[in-house]
Coordinates of C-alpha atoms and ligand atoms in Angstrom, one line a residue:
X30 CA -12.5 -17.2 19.8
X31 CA -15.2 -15.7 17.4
X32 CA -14.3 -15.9 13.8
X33 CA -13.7 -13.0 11.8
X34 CA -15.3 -13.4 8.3
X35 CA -12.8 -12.7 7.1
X36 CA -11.4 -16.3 8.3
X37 CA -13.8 -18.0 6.0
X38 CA -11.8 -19.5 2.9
X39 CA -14.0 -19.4 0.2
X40 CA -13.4 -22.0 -3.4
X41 CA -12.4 -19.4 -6.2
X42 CA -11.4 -22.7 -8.1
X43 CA -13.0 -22.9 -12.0
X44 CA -14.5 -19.8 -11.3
X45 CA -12.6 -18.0 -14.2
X46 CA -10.6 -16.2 -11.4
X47 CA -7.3 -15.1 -12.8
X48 CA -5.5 -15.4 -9.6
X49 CA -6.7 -19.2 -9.1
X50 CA -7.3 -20.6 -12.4
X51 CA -4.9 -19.3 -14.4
X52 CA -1.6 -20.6 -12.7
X53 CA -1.0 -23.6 -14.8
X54 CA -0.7 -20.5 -17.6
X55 CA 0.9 -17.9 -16.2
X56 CA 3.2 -19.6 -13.2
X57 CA 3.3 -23.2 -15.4
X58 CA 2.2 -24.7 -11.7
X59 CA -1.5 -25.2 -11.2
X60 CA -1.3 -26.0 -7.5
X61 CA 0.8 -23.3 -6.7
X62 CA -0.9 -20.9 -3.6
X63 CA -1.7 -18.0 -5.2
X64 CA -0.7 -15.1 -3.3
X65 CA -0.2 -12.5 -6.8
X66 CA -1.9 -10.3 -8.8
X67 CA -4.0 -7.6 -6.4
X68 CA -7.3 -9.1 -5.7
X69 CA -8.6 -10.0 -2.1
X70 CA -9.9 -13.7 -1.3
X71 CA -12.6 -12.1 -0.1
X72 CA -16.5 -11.5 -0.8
X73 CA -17.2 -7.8 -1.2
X74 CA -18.9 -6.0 1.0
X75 CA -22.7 -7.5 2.1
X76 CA -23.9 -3.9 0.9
X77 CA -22.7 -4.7 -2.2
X78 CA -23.7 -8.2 -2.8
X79 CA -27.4 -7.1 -2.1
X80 CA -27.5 -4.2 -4.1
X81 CA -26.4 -6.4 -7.0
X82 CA -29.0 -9.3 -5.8
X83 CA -31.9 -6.8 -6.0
X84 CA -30.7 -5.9 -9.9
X85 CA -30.5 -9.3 -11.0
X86 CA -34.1 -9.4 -10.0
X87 CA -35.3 -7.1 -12.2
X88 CA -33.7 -8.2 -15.2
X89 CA -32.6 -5.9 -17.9
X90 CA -29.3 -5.1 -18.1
X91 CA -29.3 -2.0 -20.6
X92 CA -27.1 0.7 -21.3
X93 CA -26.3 2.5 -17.9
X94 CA -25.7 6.1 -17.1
X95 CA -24.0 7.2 -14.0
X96 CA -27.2 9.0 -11.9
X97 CA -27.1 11.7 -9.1
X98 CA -27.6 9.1 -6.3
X99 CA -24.6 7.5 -7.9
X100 CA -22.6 11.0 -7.7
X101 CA -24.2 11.8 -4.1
X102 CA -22.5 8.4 -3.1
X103 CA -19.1 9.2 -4.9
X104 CA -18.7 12.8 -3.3
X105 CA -19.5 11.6 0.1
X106 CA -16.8 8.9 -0.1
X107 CA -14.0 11.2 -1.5
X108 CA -15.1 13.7 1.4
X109 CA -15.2 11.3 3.9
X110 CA -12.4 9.1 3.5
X111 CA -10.2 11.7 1.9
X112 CA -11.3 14.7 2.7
X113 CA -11.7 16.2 -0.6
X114 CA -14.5 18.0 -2.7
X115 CA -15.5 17.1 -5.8
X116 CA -17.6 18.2 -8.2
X117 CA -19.4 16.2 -9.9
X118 CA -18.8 17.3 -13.4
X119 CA -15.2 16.4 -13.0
X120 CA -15.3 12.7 -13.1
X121 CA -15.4 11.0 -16.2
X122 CA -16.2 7.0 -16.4
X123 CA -13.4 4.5 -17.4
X124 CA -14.0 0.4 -17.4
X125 CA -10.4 0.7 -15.4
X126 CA -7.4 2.9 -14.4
X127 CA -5.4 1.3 -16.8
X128 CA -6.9 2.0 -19.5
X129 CA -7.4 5.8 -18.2
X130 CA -3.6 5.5 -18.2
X131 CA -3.1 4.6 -21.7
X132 CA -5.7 7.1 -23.3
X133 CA -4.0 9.7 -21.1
X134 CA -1.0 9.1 -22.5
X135 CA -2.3 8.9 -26.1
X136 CA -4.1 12.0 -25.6
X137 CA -1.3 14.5 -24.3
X138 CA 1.6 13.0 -25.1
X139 CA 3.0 12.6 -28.8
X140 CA 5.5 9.9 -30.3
X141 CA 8.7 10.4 -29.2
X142 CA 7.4 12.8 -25.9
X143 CA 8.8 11.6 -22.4
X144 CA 6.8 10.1 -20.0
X145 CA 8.8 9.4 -16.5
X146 CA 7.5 7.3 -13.8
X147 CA 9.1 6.6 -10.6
X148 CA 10.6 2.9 -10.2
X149 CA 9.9 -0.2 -9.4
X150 CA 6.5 0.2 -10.5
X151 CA 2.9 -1.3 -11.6
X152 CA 4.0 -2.9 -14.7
X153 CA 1.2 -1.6 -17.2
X154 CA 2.9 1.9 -16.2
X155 CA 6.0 0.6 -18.1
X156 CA 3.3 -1.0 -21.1
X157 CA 1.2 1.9 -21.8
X158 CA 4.1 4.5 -22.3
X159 CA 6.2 2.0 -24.4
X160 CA 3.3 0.7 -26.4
X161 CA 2.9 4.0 -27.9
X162 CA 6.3 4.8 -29.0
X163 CA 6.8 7.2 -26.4
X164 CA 10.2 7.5 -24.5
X165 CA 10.4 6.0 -21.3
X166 CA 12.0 8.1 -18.6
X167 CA 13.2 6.4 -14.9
X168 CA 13.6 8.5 -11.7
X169 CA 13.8 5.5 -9.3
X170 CA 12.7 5.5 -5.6
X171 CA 15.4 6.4 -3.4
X172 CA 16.0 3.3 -0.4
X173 CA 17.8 4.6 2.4
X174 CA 17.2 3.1 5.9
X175 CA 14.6 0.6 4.9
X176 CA 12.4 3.4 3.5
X177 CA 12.1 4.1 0.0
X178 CA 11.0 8.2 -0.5
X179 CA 10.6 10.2 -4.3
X180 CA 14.1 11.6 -5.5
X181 CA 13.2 14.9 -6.9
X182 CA 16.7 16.2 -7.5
X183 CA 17.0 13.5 -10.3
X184 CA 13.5 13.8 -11.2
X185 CA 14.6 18.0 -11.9
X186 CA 17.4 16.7 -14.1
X187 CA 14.8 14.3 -16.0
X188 CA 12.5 17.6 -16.6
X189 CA 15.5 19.9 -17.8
X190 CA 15.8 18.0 -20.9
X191 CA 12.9 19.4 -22.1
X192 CA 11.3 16.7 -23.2
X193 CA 9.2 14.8 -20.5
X194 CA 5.8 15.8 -21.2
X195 CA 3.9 13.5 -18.7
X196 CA 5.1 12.0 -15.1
X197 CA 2.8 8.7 -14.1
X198 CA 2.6 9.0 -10.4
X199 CA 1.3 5.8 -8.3
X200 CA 0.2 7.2 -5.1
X201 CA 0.1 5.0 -3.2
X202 CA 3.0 3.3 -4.6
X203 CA 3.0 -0.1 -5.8
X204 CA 4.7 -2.4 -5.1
X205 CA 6.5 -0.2 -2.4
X206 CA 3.5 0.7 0.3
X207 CA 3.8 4.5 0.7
X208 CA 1.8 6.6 1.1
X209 CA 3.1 10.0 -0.4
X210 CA 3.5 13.0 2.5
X211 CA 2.6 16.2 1.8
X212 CA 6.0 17.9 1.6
X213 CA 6.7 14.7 -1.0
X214 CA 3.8 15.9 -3.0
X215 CA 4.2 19.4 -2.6
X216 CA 7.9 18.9 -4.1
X217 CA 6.9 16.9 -6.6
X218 CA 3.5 19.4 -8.1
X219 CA 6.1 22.3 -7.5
X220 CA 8.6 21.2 -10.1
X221 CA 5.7 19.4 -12.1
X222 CA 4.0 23.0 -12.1
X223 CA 7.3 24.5 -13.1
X224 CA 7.6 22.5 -16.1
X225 CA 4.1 22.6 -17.2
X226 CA 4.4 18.3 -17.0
X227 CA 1.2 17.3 -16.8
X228 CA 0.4 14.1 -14.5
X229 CA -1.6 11.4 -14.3
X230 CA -2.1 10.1 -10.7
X231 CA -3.1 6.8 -10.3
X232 CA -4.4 6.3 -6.8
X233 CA -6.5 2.9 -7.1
X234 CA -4.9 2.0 -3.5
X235 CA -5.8 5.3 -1.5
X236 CA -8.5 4.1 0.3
X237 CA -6.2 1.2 1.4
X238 CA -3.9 3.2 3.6
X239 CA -3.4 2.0 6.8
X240 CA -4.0 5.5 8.8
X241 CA -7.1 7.1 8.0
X242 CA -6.4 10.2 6.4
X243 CA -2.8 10.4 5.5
X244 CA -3.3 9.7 1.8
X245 CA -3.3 13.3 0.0
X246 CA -5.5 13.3 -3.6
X247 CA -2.5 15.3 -5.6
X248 CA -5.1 17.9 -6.6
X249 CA -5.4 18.7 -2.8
X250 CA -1.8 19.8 -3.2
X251 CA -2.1 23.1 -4.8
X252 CA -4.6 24.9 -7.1
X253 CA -1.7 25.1 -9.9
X254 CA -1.4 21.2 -9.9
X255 CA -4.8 20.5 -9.5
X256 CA -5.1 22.4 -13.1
X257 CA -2.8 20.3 -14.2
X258 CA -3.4 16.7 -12.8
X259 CA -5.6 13.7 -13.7
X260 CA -6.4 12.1 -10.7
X261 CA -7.3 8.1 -11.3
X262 CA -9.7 6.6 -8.8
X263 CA -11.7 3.0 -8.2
X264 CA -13.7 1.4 -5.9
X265 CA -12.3 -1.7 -7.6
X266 CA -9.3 -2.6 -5.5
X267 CA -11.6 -0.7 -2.3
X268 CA -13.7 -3.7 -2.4
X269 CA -12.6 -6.3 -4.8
X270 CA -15.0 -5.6 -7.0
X271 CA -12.3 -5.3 -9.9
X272 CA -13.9 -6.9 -12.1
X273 CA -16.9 -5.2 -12.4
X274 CA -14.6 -2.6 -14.2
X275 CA -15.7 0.8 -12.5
X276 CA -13.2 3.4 -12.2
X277 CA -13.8 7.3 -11.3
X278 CA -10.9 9.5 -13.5
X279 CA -11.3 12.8 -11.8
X280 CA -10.2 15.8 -14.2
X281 CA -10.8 19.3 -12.7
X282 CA -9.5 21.3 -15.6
X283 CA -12.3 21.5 -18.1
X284 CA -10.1 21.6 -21.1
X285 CA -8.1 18.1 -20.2
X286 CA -11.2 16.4 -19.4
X287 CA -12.8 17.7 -22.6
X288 CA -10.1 16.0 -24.4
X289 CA -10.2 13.1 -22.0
X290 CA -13.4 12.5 -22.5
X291 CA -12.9 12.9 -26.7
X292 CA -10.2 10.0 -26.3
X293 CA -12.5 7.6 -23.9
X294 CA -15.4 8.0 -26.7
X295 CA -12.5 8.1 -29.5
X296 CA -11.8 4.1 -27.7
X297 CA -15.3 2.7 -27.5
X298 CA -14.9 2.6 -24.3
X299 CA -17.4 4.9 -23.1
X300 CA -20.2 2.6 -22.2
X301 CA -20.3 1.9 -18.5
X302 CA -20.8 -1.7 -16.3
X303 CA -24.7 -1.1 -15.1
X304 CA -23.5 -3.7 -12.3
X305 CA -20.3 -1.6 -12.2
X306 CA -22.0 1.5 -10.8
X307 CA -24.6 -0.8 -8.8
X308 CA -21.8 -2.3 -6.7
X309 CA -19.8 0.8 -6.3
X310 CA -22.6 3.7 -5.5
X311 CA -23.7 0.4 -2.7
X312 CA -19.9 0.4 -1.7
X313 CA -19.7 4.6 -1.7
X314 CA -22.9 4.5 0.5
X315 CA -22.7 1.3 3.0
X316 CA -19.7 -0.8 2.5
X317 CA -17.3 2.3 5.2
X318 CA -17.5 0.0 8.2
X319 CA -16.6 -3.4 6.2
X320 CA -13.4 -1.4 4.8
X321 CA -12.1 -0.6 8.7
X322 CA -12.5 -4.1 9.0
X323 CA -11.1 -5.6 6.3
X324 CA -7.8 -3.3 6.7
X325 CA -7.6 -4.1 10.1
X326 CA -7.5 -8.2 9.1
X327 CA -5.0 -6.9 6.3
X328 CA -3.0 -5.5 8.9
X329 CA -3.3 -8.6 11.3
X330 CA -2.1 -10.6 8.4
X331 CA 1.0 -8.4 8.0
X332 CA 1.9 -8.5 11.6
X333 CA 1.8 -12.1 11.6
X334 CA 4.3 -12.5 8.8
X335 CA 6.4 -9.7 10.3
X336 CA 6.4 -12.1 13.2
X337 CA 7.1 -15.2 11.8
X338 CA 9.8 -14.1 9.4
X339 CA 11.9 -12.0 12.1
X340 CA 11.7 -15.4 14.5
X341 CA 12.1 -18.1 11.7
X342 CA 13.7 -16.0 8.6
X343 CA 15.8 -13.4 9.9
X344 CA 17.5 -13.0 6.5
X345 CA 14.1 -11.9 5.2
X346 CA 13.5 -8.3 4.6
X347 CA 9.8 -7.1 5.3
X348 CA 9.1 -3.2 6.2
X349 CA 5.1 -3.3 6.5
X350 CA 3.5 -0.3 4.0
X351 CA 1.7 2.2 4.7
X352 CA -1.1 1.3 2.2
X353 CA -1.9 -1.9 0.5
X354 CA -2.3 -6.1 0.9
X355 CA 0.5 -6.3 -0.8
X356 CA 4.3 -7.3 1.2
X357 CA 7.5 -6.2 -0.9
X358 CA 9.5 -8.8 0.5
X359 CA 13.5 -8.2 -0.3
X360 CA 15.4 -12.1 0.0
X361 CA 18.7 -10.0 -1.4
X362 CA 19.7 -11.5 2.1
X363 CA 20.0 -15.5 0.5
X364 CA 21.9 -14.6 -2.3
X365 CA 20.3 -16.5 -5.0
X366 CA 20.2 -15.0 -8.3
X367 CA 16.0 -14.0 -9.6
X368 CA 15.4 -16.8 -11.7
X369 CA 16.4 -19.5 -9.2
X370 CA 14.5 -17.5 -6.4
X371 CA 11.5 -17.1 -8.8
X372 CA 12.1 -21.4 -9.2
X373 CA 12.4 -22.1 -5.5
X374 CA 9.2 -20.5 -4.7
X375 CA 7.3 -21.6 -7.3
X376 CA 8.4 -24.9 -7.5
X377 CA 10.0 -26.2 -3.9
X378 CA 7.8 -24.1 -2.1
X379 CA 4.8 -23.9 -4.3
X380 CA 3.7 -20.2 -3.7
X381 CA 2.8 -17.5 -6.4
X382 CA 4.4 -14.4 -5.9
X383 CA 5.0 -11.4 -8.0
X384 CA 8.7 -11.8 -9.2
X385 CA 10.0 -8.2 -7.7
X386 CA 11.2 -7.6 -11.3
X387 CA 8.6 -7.1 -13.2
X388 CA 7.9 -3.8 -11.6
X389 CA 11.9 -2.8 -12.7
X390 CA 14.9 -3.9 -12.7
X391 CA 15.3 -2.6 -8.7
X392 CA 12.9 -5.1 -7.7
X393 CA 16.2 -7.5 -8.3
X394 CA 15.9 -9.7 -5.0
X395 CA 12.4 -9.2 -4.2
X396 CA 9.1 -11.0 -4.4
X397 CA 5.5 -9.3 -4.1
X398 CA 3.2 -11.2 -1.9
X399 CA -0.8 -10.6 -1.4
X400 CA -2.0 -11.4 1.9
X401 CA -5.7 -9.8 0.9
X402 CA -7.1 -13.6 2.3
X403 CA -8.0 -15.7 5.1
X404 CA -5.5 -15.7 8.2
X405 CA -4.8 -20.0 7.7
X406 CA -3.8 -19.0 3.7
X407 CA -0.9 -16.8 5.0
X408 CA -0.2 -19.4 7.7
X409 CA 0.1 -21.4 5.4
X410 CA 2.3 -19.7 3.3
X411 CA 4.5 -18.9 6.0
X412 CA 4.9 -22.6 6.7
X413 CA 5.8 -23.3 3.2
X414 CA 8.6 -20.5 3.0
X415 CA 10.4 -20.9 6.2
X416 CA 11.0 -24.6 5.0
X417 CA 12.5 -23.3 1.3
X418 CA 14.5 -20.6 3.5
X419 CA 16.2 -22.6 5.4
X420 CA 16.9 -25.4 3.1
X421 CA 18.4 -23.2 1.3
X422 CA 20.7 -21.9 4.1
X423 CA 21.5 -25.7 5.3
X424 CA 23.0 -26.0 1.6
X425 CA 25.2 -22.8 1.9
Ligands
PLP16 C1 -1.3 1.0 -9.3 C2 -2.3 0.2 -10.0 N1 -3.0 0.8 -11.0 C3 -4.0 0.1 -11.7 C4 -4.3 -1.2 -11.4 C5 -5.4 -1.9 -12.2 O1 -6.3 -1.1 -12.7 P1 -7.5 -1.6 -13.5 O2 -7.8 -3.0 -13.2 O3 -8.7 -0.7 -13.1 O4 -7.2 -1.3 -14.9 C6 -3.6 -1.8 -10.4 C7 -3.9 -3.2 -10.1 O5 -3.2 -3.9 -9.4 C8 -2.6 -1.1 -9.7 O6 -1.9 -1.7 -8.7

């Protein structure tokens, strides 16, 4: 059989790569498989990687301004992939979504203001409302039937009080996998709208839904919410070109971006990465048919763990999502309390996951697993659990 490129394991070792070299730090186990934070084991695009070739050759690396071919590459993708128009005086540059978050927050939110965001969640979401003495408001996913879906009722009763100011919507959700529907959306900008709460939509993962098409840019929702939205996008987790730090804040409403823009400048952080905007207007312009592909490996690597755990660890929960490389595993199942789950994969099994709880206190059970890499890495992996698994279930 032909091998998929995506096959190819390639050495990240000593190459400064968080995900690799930093285990002895982070996990305490250097040898650990590291199957974490959200980057793919895999080179970026070939569009990419000669686009950036051709600008090492010339040299000079200067101060760097976004261009119209850059734009011309950015619209088309948004209109492609996601069918949605933008203008181009509506983006503003950020060196990442996170740090969009935090000025967003800074900007039109005050001390003692409540932020809500919808749980478990992206850590950082939890980081950059806290960090700024702001309060901290939880409407948590509903689960019912395997599915996890947005409980606006209780999201209603958060806005009531009066004083949520800001919701932080991940959409697509991580660590869950959906992919927001419409009539979600729709519920969610209606009450949003009603309150006048303005939100920040981070939607790094959108193009890394499963179905092309389903995922819905919030501003795409309504007129009254795309005046009253920031819409954070990045062809950094696209194309693992994260850090290159490029991301695309999209701010229809002149007077937010204004301000936006004031608190990106007010930060120092209005420079852009010249390779950034090489690697991402090659991406935009030649990198569509490398993303089918990559998602459809994504995908084979998900079926093969559904496989494997239904025939070898039943007690293992695993509902594919409908965006992202990223498996929210639930091992509620085994009965071992977080710490000593955290320990037994780390440790007897030697894999680094994302302990479930770090995105909340609902992720009590679970484990995040990345399976952005070559087919024999999650094979691998595999292996290595279903031998912890049922060790474990011998003992009990
Ligand atoms: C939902 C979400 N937002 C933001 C980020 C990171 O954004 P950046 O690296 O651009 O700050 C991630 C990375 O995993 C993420 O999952």
């Amino acid at each position: 059989m032909k091998k998929n490129t995506f096959d190819e394991p390639i050495n990240r070792l000593s190459t400064g790569s968080e995900k690799w070299d930093a285990l002895e730090e982070i996990f305490g186990v250097a040898d650990a498989l590291p199957m974490w934070v959200a980057d793919m084991d895999f080179a970026a695009p070939p569009s990419v990687i000669e686009a950036l070739q051709t600008r090492m050759e010339h040299g000079i690396f200067g101060y760097t301004m976004r261009t119209d071919a850059y734009h011309e590459a950015l619209r088309g993708w948004m209109e492609r992939r996601h069918n949605w128009k933008i203008n181009d005086d509506w983006v503003v540059f950020t060196p990442g979504i996170v740090p969009a978050l935090s000025i967003a927050v800074q900007r039109f939110t005050a001390p003692g203001d409540a932020v809500v965001i919808q749980t478990p969640v992206y850590a950082p979401f939890y980081e950059v409302v806290r960090g700024q003495d702001r309060e901290l408001m939880t409407n948590p996913l509903r689960f019912e039937d395997g599915r996890y879906s947005m409980d606006l009722e209780h999201l209603e009763s958060c806005l009531q009080t009066g004083r949520v100011k800001m919701l932080i919507l991940c959409s697509p959700h991580n660590p869950v996998g959906r992919v927001w529907s419409r009539e979600e959306l729709e519920g969610l900008a209606a009450l949003c709208v009603q309150y006048n709460v303005l939100v920040v939509s981070d939607e790094i993962h959108a193009d890394l839904v499963h179905e092309r098409g389903t995922h819905i840019p919030l501003s795409q929702v309504s007129e009254a919410i795309a005046d009253l939205s920031i819409i954070c996008t990045a062809p950094s987790k696209t194309f693992n070109i994260p850090g290159l730090c490029t991301s695309n804040i999209i701010i229809p409403n002149a007077s937010l971006r204004e301000s936006f823009t004031q608190g990106v400048k007010t930060m120092g952080l209005a420079s852009i990465s010249t390779l950034g905007a090489i690697a991402a207007e090659a991406a935009y312009n030649g990198a569509e048919q490398w993303l089918d592909d990559c998602l459809a490996y994504i995908r084979g690597n998900m079926e093969y763990v559904q496989e494997y755990v239904a025939k070898h660890m039943p007690d293992v929960g695993i509902d594919l999502p409908e965006a992202t490389y990223l498996l929210w595993m639930d091992f509620n199942k085994l009965g071992v309390p977080q710490e000593e789950l955290v320990r037994l994969l780390l440790n007897e099994a030697g894999l680094a996951f994302n302990d479930g709880t770090v995105f909340g206190s609902e992720g009590t059970g679970y484990m995040r697993m990345n399976v952005a890499c070559p087919r024999s890495t999650v094979e691998e992996a595999m292996r290595r659990l279903s031998v912890m698994v049922n060790q474990l279930n011998k003992q009990n």
